[in-house]
Short mmCIF file of C-alpha atoms in Angstrom, two decimals:
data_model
loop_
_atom_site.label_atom_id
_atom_site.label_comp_id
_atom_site.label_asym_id
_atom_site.label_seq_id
_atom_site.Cartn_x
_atom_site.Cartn_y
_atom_site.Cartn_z
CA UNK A 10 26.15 147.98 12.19
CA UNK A 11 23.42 146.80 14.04
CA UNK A 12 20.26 145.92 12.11
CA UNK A 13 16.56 146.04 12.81
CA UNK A 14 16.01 144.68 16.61
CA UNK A 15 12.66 143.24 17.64
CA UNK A 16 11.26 142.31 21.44
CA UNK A 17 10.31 139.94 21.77
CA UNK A 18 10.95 137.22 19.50
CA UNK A 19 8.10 134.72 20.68
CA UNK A 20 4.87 135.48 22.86
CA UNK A 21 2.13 133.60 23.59
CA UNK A 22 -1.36 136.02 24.71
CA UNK A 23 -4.80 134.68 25.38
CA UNK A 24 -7.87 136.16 23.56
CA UNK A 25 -8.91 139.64 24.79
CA UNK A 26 -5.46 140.68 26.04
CA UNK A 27 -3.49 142.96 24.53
CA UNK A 28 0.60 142.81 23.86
CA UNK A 29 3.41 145.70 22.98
CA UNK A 30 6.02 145.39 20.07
CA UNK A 31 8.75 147.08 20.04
CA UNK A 32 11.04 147.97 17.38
CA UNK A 33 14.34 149.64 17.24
CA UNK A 34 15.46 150.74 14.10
CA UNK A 35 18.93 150.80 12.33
CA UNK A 36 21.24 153.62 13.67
CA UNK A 37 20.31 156.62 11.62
CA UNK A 38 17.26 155.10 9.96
CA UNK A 39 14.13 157.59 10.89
CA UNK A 40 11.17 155.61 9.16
CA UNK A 41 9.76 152.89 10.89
CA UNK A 42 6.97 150.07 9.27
CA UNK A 43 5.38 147.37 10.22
CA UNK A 44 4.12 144.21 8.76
CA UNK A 45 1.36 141.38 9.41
CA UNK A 46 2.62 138.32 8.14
CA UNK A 47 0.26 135.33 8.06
CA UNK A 48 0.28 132.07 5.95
CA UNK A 49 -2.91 132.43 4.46
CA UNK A 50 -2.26 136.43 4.10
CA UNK A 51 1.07 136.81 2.76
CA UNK A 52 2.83 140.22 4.16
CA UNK A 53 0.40 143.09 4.85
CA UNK A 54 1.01 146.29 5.85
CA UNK A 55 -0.18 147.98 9.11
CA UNK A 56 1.98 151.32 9.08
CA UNK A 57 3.93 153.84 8.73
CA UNK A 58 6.22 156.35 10.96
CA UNK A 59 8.27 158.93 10.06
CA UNK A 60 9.51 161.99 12.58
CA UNK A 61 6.88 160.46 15.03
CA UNK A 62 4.28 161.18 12.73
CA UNK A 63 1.79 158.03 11.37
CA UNK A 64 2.77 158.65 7.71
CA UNK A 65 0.49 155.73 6.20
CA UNK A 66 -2.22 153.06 7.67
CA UNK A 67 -3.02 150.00 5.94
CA UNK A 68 -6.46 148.18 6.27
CA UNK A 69 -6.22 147.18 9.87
CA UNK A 70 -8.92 147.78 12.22
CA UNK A 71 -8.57 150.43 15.27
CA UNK A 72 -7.12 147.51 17.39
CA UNK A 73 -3.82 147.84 15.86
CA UNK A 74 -2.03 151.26 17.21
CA UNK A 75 1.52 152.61 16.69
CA UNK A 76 3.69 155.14 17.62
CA UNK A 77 7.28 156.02 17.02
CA UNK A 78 9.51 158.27 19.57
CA UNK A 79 12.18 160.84 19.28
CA UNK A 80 14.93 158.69 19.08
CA UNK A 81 13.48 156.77 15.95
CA UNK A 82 12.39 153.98 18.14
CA UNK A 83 8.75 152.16 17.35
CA UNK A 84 6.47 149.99 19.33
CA UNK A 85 2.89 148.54 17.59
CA UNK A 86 0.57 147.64 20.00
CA UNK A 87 -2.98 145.08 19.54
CA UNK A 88 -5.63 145.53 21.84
CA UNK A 89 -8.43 142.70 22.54
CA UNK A 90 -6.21 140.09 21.23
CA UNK A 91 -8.34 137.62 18.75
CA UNK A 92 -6.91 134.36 17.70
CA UNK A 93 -6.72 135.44 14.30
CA UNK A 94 -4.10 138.48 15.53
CA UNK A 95 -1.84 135.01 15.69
CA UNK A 96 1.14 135.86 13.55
CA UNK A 97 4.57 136.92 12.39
CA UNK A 98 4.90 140.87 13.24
CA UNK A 99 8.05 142.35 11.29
CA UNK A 100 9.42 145.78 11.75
CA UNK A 101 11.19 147.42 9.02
CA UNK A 102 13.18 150.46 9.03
CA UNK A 103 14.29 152.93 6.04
CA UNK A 104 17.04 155.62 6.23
CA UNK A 105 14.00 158.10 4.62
CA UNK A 106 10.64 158.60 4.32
CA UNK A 107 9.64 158.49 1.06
CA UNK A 108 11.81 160.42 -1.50
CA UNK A 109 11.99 158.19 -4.78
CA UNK A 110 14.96 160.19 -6.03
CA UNK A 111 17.03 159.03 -3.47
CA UNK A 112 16.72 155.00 -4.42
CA UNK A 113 18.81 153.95 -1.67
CA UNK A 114 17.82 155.68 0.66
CA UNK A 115 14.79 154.45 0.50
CA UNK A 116 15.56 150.53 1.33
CA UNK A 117 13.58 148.52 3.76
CA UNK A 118 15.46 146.42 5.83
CA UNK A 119 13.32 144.26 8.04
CA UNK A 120 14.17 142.83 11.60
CA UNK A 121 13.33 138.82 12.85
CA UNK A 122 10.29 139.36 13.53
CA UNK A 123 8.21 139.19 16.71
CA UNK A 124 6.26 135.84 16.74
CA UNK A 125 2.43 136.31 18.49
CA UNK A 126 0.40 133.35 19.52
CA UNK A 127 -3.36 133.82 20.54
CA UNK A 128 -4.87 131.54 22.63
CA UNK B 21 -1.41 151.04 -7.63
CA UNK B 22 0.93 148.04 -9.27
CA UNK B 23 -0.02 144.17 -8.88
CA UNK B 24 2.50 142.05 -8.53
CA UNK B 25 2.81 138.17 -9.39
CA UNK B 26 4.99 135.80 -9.20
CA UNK B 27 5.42 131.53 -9.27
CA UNK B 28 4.17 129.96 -6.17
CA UNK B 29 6.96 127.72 -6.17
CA UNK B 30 10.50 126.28 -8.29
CA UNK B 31 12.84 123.74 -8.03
CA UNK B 32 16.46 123.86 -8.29
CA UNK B 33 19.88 121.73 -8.23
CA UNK B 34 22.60 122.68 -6.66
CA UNK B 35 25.13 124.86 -8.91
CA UNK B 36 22.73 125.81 -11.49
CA UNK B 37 21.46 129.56 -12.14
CA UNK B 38 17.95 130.09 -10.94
CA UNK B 39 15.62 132.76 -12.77
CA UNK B 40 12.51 133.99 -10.48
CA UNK B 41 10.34 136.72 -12.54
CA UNK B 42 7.81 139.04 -11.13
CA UNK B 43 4.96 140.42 -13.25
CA UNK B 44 4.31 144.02 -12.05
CA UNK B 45 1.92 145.51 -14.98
CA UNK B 46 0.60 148.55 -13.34
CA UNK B 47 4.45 149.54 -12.20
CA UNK B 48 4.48 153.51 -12.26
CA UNK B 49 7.33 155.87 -13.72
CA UNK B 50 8.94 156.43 -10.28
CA UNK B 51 8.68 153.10 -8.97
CA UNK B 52 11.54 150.62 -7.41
CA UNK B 53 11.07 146.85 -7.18
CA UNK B 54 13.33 145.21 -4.26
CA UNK B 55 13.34 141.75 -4.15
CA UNK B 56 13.90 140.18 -0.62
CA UNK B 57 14.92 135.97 1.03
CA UNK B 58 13.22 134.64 3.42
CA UNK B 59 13.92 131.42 5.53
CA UNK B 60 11.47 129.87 7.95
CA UNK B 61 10.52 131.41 11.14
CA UNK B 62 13.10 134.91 10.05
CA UNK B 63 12.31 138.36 8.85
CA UNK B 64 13.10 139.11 4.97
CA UNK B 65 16.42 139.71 3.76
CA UNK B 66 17.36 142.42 1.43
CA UNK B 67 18.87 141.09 -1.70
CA UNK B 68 18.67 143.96 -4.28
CA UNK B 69 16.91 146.23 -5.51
CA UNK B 70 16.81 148.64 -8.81
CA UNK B 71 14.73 150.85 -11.35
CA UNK B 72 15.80 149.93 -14.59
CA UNK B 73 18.40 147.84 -16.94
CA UNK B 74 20.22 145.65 -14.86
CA UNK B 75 21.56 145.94 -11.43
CA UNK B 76 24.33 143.18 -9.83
CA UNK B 77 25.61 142.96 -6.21
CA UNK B 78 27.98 140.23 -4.78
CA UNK B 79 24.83 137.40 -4.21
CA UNK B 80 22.11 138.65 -7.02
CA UNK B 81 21.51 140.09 -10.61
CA UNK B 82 18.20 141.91 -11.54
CA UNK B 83 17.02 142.57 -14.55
CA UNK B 84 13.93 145.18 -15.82
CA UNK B 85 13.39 145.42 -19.49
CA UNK B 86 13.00 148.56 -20.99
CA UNK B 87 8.65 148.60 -20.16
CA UNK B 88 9.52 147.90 -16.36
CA UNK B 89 6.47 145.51 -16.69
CA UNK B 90 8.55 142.82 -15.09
CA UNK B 91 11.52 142.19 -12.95
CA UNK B 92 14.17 138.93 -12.83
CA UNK B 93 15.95 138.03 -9.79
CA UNK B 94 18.99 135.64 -10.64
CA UNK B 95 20.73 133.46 -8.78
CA UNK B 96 24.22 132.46 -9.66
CA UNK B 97 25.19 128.66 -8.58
CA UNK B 98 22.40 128.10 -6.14
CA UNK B 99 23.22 125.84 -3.05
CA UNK B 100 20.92 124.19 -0.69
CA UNK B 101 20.89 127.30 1.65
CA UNK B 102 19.50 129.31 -1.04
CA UNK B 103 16.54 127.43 -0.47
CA UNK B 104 13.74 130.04 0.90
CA UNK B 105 10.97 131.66 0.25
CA UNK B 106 11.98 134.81 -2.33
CA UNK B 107 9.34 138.25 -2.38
CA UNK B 108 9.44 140.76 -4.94
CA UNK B 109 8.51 143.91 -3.51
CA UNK B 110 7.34 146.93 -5.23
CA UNK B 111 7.90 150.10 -3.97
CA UNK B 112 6.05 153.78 -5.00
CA UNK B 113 4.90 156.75 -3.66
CA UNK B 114 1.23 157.78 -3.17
CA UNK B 115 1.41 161.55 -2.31
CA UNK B 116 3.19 161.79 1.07
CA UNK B 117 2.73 158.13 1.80
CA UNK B 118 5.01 155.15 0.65
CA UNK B 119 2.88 152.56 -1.52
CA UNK B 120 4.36 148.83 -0.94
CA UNK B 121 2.99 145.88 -2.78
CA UNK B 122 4.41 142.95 -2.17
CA UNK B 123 4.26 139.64 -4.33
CA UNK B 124 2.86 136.57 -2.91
CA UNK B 125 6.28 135.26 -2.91
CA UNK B 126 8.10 132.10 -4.68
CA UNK B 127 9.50 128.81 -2.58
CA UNK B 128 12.48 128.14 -4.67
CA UNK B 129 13.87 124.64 -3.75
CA UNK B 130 17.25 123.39 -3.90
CA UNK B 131 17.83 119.81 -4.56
CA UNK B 132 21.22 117.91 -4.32
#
């Protein structure tokens, strides 16, 4: 079974550009996250889709957009690319949204990673 | 919300059992705590994950006391691939939305 896929693996932008991530999930998995993760930062989340739906935002400003499609699939995209957007972008998938009586269903599995360089 | 905190960093030899505890004091009722491995330049990997008592898979053991306050990843006979950077990663539930918070992480490594 195929895990969680992420294109690309490495980019490199300049500042005030914007870039697409994409994000397909594990078969059958129908929520979709993603993660900011930064040295200095740690892992922060950016948000959450479920049934197409934005189900949660972290602290991110507007420049950071998401969506998810009908097939599950997920793409995050940053807009006016500053150098501090440099980073690791992960994409996790879960089999459900939310429903903490069903513990393992609820497991986040996380793909490689899509590397962004700003310069 | 719950806080979570763990050691920046631990060393290891090879073959010996490695204990990495998270501190999670504001855990709530419902709450799960996953702990995940990551290696340089990867995404996480899912180790295990559990709500209470003790839970073992083929790679990991985790233990919660009774108060859930806390959490302890083992590791069995460590080798130098188990070096990484280990995240403890608590998961609840803030009305419709999933609540994540994720430890600062712990560099365990491995020494010959």
């Amino acid at each position: 079974k195929a895990g969680v896929t992420q294109t690309p693996r490495y980019l490199i932008k300049t500042r005030g550009q914007q870039v697409t991530l994409s994000c397909s999930p594990i078969s059958g998995h129908r929520s979709v996250s993603w993660y900011q993760q930064t040295p200095g930062q740690g892992l922060q989340f950016l948000f959450e889709y479920f049934s197409e739906t934005q189900r949660n935002k972290g602290n991110f400003p507007g420049r950071f957009s998401g969506r998810q499609f009908s097939n599950s699939r997920s793409e995050m995209n940053v807009s006016t690319l500053e150098l501090g957007d440099s980073a690791l972008y992960l994409c996790a998938s879960s089999l459900v949204f939310p429903d903490l009586s069903k513990e393992s269903g609820n497991t986040i599995y996380f793909g490689e990673g899509s590397w962004l360089t700003v310069v | 919300l719950a806080k979570t905190t763990q050691p920046i960093s631990m060393d290891s030899y090879e073959g010996q059992e490695v204990n990495i505890t998270c501190s999670h004091n504001n855990i709530a009722t419902n709450d799960y705590i996953t702990w995940y491995q990551q290696f340089p330049s990867q995404g996480p990997r899912f180790i295990i994950q559990g709500y209470k008592t003790k839970v073992t898979n083929e790679v990991a053991s985790l233990f919660i006391p009774a108060d859930r306050k806390s959490s302890t990843l083992s590791l069995p006979r460590v080798s130098l691939s188990d070096t990484a950077v280990y995240y403890c990663l608590v998961v609840g539930k803030s009305g419709s939305a999933r609540q994540l918070t994720f430890g600062s992480g712990t560099q365990l490594t491995v020494l010959p």
